[in-house]
CSV table of N, CA, C and O in Angstrom, one decimal:
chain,number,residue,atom,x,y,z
A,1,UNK,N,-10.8,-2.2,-13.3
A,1,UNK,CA,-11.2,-3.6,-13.2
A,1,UNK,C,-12.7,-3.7,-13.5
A,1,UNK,O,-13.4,-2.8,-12.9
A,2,UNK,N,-13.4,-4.7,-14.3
A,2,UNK,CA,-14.4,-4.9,-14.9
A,2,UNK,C,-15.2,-6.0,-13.6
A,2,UNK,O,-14.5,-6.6,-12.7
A,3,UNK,N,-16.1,-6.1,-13.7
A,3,UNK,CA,-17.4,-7.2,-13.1
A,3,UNK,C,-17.2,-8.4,-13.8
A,3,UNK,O,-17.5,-8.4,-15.0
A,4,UNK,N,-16.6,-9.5,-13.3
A,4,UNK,CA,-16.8,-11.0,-13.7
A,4,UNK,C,-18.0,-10.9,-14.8
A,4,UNK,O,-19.0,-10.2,-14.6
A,5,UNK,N,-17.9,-11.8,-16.0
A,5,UNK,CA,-19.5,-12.1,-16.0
A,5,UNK,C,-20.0,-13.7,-15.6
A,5,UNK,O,-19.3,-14.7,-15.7
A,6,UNK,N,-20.9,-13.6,-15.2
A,6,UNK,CA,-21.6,-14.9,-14.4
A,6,UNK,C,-21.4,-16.0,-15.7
A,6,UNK,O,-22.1,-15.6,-16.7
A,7,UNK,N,-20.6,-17.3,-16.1
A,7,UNK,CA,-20.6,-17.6,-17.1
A,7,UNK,C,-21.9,-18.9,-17.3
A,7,UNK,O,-22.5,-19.1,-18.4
A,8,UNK,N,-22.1,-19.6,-15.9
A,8,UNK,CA,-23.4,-20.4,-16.1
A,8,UNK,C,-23.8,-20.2,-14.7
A,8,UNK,O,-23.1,-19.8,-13.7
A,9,UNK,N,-25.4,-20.7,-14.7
A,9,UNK,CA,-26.2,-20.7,-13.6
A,9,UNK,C,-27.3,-22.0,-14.2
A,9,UNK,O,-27.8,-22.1,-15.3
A,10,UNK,N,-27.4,-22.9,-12.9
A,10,UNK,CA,-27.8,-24.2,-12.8
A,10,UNK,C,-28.4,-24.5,-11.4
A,10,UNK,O,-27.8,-24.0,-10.5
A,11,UNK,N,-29.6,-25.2,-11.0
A,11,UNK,CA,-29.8,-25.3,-9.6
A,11,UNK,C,-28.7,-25.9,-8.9
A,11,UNK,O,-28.1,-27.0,-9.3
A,12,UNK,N,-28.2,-25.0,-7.4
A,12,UNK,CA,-27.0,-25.4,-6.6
A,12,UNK,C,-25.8,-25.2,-7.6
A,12,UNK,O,-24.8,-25.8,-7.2
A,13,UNK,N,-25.7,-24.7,-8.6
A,13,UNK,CA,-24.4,-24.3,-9.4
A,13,UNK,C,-24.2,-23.4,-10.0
A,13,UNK,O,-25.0,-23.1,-10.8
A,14,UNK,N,-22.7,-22.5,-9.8
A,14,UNK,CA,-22.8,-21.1,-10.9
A,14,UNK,C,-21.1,-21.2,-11.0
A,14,UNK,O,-20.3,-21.6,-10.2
A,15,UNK,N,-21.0,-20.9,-12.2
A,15,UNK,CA,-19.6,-20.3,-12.6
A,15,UNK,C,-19.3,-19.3,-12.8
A,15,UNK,O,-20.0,-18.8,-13.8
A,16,UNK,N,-18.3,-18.3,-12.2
A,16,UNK,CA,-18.0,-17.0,-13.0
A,16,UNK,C,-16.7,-17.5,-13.6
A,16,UNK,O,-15.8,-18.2,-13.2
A,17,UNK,N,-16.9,-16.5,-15.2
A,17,UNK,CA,-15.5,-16.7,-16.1
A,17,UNK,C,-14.5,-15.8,-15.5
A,17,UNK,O,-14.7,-14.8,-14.9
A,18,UNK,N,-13.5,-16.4,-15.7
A,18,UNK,CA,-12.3,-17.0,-15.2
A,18,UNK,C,-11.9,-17.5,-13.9
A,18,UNK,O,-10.7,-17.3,-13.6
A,19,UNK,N,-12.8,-18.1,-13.0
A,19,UNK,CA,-12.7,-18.9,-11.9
A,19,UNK,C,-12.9,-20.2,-12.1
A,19,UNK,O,-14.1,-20.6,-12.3
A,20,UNK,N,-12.0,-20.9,-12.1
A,20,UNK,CA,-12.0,-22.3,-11.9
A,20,UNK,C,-13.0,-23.2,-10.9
A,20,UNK,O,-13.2,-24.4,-11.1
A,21,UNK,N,-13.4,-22.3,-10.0
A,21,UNK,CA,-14.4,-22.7,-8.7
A,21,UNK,C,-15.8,-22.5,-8.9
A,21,UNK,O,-16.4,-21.5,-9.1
A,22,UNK,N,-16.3,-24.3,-8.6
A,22,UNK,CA,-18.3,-24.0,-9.4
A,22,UNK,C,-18.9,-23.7,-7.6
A,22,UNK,O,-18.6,-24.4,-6.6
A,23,UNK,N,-19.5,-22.7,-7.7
A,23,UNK,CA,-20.3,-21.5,-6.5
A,23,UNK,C,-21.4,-22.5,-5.9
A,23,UNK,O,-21.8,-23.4,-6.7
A,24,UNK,N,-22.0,-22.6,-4.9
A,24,UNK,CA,-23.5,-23.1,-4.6
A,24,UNK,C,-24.0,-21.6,-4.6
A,24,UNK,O,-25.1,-21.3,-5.1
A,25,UNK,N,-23.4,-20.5,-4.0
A,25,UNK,CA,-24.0,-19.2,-3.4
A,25,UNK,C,-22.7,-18.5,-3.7
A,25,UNK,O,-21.7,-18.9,-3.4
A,26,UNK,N,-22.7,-17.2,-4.4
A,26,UNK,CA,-21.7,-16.4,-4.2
A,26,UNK,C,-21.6,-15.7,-4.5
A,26,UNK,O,-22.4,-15.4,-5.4
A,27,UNK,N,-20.6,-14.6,-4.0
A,27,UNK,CA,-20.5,-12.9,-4.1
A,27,UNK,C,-19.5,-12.5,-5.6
A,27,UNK,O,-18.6,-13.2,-6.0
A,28,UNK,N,-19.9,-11.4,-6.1
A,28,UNK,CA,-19.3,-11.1,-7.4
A,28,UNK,C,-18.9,-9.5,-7.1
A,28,UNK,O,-19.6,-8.8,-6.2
A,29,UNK,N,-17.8,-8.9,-7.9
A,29,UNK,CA,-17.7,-7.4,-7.6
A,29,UNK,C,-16.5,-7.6,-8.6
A,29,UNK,O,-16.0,-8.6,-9.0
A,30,UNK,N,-16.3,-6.2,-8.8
A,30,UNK,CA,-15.5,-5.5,-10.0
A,30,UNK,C,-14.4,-6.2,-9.5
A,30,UNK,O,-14.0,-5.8,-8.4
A,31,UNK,N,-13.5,-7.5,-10.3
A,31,UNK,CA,-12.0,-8.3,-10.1
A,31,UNK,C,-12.3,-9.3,-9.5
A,31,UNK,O,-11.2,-9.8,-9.2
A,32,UNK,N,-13.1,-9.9,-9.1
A,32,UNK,CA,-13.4,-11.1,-8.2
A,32,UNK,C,-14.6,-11.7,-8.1
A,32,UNK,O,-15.7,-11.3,-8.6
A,33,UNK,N,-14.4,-12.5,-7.3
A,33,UNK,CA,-15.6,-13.4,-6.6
A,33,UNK,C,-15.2,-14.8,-5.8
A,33,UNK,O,-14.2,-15.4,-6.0
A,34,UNK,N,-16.4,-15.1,-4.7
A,34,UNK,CA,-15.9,-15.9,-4.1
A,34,UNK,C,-17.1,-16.8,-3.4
A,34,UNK,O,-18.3,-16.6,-3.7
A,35,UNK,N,-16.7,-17.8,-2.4
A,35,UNK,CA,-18.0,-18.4,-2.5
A,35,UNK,C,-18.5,-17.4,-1.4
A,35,UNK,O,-17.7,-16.8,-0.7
A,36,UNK,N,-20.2,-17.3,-1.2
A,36,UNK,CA,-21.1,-16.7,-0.5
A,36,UNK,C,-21.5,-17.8,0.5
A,36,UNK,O,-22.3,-18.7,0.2
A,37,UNK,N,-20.7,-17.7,1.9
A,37,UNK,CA,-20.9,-18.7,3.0
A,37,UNK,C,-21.8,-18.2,4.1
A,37,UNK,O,-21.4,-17.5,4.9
A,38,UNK,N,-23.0,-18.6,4.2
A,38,UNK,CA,-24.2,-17.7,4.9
A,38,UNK,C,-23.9,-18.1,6.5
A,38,UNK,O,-24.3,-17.4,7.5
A,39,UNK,N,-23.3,-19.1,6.5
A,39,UNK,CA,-22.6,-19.2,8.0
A,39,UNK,C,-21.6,-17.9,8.7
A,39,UNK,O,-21.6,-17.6,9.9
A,40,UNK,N,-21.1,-17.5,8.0
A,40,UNK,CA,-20.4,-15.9,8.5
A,40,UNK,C,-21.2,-15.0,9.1
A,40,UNK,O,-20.8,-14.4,10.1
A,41,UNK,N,-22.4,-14.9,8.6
A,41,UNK,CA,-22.9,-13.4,9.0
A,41,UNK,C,-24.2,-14.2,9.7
A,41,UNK,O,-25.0,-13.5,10.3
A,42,UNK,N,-24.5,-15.5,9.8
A,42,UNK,CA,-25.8,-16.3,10.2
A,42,UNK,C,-27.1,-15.8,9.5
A,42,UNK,O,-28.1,-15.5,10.0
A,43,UNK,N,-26.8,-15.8,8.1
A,43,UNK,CA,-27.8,-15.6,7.4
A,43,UNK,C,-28.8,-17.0,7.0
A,43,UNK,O,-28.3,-18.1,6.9
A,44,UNK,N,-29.9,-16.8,6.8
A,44,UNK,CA,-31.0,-17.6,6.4
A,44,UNK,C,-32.1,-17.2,5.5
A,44,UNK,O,-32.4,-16.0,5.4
A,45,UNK,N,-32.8,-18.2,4.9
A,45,UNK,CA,-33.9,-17.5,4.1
A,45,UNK,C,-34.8,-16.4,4.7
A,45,UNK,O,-35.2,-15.5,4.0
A,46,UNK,N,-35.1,-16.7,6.0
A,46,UNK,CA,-35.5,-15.3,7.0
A,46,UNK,C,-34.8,-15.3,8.3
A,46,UNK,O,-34.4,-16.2,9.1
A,47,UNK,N,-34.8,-13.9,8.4
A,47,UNK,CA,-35.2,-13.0,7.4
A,47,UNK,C,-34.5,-12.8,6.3
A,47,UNK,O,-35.2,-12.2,5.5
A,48,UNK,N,-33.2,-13.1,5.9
A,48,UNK,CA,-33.0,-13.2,5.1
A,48,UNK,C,-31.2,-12.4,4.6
A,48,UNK,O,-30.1,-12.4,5.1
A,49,UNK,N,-31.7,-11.9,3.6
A,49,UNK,CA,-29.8,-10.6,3.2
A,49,UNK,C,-29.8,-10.1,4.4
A,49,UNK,O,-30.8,-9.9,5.0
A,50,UNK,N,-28.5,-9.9,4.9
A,50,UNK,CA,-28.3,-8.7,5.9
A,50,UNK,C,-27.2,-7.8,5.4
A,50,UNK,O,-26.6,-8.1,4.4
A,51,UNK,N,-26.9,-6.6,6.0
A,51,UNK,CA,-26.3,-5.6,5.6
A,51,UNK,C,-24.5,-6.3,5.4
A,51,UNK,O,-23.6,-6.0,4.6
A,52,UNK,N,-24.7,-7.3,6.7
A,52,UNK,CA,-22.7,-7.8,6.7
A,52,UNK,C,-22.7,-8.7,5.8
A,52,UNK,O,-21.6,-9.4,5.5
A,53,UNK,N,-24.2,-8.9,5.0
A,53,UNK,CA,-23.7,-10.1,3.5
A,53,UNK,C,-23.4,-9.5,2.3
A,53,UNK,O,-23.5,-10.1,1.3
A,54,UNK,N,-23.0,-7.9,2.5
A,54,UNK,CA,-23.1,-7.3,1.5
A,54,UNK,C,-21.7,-6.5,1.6
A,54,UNK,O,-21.1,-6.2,0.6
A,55,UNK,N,-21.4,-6.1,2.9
A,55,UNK,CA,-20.3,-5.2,3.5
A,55,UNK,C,-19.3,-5.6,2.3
A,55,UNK,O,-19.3,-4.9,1.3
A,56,UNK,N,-18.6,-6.5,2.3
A,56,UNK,CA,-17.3,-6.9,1.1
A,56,UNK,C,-17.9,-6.5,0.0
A,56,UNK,O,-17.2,-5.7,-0.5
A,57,UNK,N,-18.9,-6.7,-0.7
A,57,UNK,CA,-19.2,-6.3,-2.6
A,57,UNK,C,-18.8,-4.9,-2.2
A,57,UNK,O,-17.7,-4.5,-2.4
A,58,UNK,N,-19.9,-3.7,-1.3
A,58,UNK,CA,-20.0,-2.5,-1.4
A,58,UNK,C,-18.3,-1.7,-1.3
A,58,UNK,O,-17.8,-0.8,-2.0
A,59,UNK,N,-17.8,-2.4,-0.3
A,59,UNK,CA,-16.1,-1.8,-0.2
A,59,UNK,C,-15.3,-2.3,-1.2
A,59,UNK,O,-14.1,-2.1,-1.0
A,60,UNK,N,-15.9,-3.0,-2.7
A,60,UNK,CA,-15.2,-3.0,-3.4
A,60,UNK,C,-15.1,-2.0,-4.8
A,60,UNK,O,-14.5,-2.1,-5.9
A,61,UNK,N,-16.0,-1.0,-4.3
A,61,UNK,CA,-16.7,0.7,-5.2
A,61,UNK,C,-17.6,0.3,-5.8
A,61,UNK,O,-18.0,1.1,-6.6
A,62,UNK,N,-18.4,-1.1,-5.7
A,62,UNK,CA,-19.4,-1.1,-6.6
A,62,UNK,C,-20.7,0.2,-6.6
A,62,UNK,O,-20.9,0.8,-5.5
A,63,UNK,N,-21.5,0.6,-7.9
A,63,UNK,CA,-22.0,1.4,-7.8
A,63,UNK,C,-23.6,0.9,-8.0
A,63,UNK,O,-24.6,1.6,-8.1
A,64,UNK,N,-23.8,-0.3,-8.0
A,64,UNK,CA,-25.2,-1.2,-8.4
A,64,UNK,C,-25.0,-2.5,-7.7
A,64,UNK,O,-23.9,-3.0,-7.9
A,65,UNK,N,-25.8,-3.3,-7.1
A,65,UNK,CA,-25.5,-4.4,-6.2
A,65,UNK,C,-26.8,-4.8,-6.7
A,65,UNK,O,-27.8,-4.2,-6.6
A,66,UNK,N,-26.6,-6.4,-7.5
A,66,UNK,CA,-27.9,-7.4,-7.3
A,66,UNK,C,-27.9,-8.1,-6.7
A,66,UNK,O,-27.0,-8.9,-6.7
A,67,UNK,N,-29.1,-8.4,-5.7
A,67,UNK,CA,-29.1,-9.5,-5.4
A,67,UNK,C,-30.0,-10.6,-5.9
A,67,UNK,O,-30.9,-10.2,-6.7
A,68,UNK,N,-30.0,-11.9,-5.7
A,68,UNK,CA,-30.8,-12.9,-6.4
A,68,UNK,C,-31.2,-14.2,-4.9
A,68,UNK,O,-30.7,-15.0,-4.1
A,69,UNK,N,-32.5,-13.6,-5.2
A,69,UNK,CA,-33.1,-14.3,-4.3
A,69,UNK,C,-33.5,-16.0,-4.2
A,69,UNK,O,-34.1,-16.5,-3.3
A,70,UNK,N,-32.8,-16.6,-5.6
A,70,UNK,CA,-33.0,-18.1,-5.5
A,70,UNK,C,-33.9,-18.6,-6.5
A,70,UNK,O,-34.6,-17.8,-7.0
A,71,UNK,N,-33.9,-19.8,-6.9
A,71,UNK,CA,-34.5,-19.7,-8.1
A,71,UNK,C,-36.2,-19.9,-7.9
A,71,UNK,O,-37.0,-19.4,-8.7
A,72,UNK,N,-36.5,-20.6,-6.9
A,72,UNK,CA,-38.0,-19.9,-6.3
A,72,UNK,C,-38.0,-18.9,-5.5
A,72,UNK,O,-39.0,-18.7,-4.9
A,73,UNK,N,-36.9,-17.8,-5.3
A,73,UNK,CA,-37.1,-16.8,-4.3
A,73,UNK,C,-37.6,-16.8,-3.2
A,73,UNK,O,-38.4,-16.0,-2.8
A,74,UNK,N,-37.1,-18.0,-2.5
A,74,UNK,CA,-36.9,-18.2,-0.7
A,74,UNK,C,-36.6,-17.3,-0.3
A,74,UNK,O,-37.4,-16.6,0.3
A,75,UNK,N,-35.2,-16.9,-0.5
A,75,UNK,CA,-34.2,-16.3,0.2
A,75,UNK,C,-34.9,-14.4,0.3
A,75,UNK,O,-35.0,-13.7,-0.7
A,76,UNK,N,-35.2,-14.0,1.3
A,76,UNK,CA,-36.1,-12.3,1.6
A,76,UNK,C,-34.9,-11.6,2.2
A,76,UNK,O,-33.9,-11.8,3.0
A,77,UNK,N,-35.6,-10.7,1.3
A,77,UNK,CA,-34.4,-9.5,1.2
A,77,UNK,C,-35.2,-8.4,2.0
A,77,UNK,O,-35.9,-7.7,1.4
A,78,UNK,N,-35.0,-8.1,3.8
A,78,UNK,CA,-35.8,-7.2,4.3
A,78,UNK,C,-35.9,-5.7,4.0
A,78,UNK,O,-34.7,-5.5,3.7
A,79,UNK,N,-36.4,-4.9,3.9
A,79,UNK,CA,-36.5,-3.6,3.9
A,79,UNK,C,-35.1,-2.4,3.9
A,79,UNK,O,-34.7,-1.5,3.1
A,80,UNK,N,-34.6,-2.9,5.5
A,80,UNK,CA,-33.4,-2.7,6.1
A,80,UNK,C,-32.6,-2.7,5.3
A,80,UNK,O,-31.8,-1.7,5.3
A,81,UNK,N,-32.4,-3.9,4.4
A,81,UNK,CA,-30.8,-4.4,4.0
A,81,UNK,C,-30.9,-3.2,2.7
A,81,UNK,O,-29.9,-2.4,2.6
A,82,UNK,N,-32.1,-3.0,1.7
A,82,UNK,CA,-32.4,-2.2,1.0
A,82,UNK,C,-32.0,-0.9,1.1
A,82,UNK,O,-31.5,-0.3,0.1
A,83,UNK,N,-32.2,-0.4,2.3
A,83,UNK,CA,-32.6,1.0,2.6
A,83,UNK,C,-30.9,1.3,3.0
A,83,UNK,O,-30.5,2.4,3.1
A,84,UNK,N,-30.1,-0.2,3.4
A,84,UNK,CA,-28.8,0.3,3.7
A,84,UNK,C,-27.8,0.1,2.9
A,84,UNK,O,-26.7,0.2,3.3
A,85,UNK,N,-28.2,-0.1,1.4
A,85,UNK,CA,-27.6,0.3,0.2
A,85,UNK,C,-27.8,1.5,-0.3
A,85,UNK,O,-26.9,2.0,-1.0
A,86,UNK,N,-29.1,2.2,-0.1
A,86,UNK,CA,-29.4,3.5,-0.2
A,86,UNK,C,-28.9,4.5,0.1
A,86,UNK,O,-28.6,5.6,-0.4
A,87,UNK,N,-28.7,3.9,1.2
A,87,UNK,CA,-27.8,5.3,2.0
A,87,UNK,C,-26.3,5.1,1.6
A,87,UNK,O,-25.6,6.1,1.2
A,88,UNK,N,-25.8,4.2,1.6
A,88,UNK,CA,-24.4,4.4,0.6
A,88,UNK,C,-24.1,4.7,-0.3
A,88,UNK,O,-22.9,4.8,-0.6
A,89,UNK,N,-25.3,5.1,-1.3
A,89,UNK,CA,-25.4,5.7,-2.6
A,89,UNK,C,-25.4,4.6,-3.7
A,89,UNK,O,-25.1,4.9,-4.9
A,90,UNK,N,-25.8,3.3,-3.1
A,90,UNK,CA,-25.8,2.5,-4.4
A,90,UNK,C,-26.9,2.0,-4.6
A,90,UNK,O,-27.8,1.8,-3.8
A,91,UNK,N,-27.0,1.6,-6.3
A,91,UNK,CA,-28.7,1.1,-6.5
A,91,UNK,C,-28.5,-0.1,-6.2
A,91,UNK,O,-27.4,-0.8,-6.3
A,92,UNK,N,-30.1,-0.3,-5.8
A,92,UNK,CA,-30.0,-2.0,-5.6
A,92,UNK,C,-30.9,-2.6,-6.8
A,92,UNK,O,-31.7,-2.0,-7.5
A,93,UNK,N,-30.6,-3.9,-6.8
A,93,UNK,CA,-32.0,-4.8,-7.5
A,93,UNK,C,-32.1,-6.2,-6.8
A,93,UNK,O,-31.2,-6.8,-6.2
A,94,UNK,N,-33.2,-6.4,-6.8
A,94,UNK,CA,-33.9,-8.0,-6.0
A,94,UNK,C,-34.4,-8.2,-7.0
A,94,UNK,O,-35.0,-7.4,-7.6
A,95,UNK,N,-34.3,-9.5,-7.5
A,95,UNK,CA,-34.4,-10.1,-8.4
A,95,UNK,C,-34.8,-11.8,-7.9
A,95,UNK,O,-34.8,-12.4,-6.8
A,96,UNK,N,-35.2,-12.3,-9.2
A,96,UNK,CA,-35.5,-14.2,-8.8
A,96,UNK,C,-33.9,-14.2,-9.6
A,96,UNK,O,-33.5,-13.4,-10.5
A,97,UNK,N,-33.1,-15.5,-9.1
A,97,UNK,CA,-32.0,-15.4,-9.4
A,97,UNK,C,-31.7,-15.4,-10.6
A,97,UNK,O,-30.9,-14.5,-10.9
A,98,UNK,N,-32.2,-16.5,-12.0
A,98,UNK,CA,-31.9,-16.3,-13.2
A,98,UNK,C,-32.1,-14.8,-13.9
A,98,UNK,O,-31.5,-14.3,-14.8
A,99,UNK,N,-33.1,-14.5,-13.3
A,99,UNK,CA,-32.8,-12.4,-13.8
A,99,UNK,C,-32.5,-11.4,-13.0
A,99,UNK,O,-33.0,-10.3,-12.8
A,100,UNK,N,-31.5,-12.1,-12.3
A,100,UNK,CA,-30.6,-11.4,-11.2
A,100,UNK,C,-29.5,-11.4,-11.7
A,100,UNK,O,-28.8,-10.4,-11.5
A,101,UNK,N,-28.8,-12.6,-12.5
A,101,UNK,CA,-27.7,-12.9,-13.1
A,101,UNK,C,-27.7,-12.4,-14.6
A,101,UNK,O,-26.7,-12.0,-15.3
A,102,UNK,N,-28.8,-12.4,-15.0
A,102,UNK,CA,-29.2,-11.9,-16.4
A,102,UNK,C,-29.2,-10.3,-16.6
A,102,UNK,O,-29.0,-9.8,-17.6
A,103,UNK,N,-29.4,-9.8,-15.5
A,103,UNK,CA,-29.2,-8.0,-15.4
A,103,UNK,C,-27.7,-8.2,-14.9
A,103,UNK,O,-26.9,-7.9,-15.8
A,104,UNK,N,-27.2,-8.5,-13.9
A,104,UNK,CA,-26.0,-8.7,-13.7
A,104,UNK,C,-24.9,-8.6,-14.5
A,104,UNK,O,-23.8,-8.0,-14.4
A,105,UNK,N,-25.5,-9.8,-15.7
A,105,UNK,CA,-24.0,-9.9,-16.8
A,105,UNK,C,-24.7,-8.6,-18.0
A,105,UNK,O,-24.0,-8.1,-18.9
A,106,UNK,N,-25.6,-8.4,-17.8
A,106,UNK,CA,-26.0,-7.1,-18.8
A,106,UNK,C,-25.3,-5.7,-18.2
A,106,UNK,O,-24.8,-4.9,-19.0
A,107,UNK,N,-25.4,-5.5,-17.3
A,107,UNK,CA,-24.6,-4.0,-16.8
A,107,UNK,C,-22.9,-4.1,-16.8
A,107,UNK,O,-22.1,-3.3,-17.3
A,108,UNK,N,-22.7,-5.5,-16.2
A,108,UNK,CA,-21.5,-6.0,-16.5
A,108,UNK,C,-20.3,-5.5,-17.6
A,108,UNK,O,-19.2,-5.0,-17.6
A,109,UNK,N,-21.4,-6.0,-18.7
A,109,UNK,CA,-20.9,-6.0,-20.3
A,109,UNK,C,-21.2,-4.2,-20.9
A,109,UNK,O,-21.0,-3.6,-22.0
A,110,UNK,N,-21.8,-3.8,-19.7
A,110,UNK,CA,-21.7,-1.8,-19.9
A,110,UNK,C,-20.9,-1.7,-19.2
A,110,UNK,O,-21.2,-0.5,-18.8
A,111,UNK,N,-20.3,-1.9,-18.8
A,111,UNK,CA,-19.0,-1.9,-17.9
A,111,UNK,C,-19.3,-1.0,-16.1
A,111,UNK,O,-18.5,-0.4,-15.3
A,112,UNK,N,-20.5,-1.2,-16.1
A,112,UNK,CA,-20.6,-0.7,-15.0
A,112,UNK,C,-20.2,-1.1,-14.0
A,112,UNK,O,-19.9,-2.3,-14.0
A,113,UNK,N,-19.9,-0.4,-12.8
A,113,UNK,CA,-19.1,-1.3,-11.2
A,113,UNK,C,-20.0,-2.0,-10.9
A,113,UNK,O,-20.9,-1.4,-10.3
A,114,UNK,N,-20.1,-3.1,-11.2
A,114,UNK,CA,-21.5,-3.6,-10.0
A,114,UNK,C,-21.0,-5.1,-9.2
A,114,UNK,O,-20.0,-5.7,-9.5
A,115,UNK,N,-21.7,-5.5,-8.5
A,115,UNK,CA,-21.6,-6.4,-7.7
A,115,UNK,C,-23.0,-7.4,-7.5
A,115,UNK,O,-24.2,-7.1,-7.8
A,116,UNK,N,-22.6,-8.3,-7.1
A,116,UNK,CA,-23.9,-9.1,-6.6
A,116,UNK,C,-23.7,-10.2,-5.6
A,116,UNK,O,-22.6,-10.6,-5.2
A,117,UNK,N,-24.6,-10.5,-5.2
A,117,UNK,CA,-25.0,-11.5,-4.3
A,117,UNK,C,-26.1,-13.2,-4.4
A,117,UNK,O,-27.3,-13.3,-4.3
A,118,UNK,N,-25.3,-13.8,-4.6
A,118,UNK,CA,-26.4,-14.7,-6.1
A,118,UNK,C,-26.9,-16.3,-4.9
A,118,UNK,O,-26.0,-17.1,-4.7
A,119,UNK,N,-28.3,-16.5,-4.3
A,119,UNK,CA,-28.0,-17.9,-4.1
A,119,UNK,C,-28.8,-18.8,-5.2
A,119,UNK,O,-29.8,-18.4,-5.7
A,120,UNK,N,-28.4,-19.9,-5.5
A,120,UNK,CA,-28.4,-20.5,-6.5
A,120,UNK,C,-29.7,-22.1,-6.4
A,120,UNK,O,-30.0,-22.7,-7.4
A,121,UNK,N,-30.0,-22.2,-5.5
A,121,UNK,CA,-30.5,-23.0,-5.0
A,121,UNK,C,-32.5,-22.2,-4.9
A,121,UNK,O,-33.0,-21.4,-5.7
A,122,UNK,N,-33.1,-22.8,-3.9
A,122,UNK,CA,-34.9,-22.6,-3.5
A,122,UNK,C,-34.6,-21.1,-3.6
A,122,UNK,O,-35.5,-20.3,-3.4
């Protein structure tokens, strides 16, 4: 199974191809995607990613995880959440979101496992 690629990104708007459903926030990984609901894990611009906003991409074998911190990069990605992709043996990237989605659909289309975490919005 291949990585979606992100097909548009718009403020408060993303499509991945072949999903019928337009995203405000959402998670991507090799076969899927879905929306990214920050009420689950009580995530907020700060501090920010937490490790259980990521739990689902990584258990799906991804081997590279982006994240996209917003299109002004509100959204902070602490140290921690970093350091606990590390230890699972996956690379990360923090990105401003349009070149979060832009490396995204580029590793993608190398067919690499990767996943991400995209908010679309500040």
């Amino acid at each position: 199974m291949s990585s979606p690629e992100i097909a548009s990104l718009s403020w408060g708007q993303m499509k991945v191809k072949g999903c019928s459903t337009t995203y405000k926030d959402c998670k991507v990984w090799p076969g899927g995607s879905r929306t990214w609901d920050w009420r689950e894990t009580g995530t907020n611009h700060s501090p920010g990613v937490q490790p259980a906003d990521l739990e689902e991409v990584i258990k799906k074998g991804v081997k590279t995880v982006v994240i996209g911190r917003g299109m002004s990069e509100a959204l902070q990605v602490p140290p921690s959440t970093v350091d606990y992709l590390k230890k699972n043996g996956i690379d990360v990237l923090v990105l401003q979101t349009e070149k979060a989605v832009e490396e995204y659909n580029t590793l993608a289309a190398k067919g690499v496992r990767v996943g991400g975490v995209f908010h679309s919005t500040c």
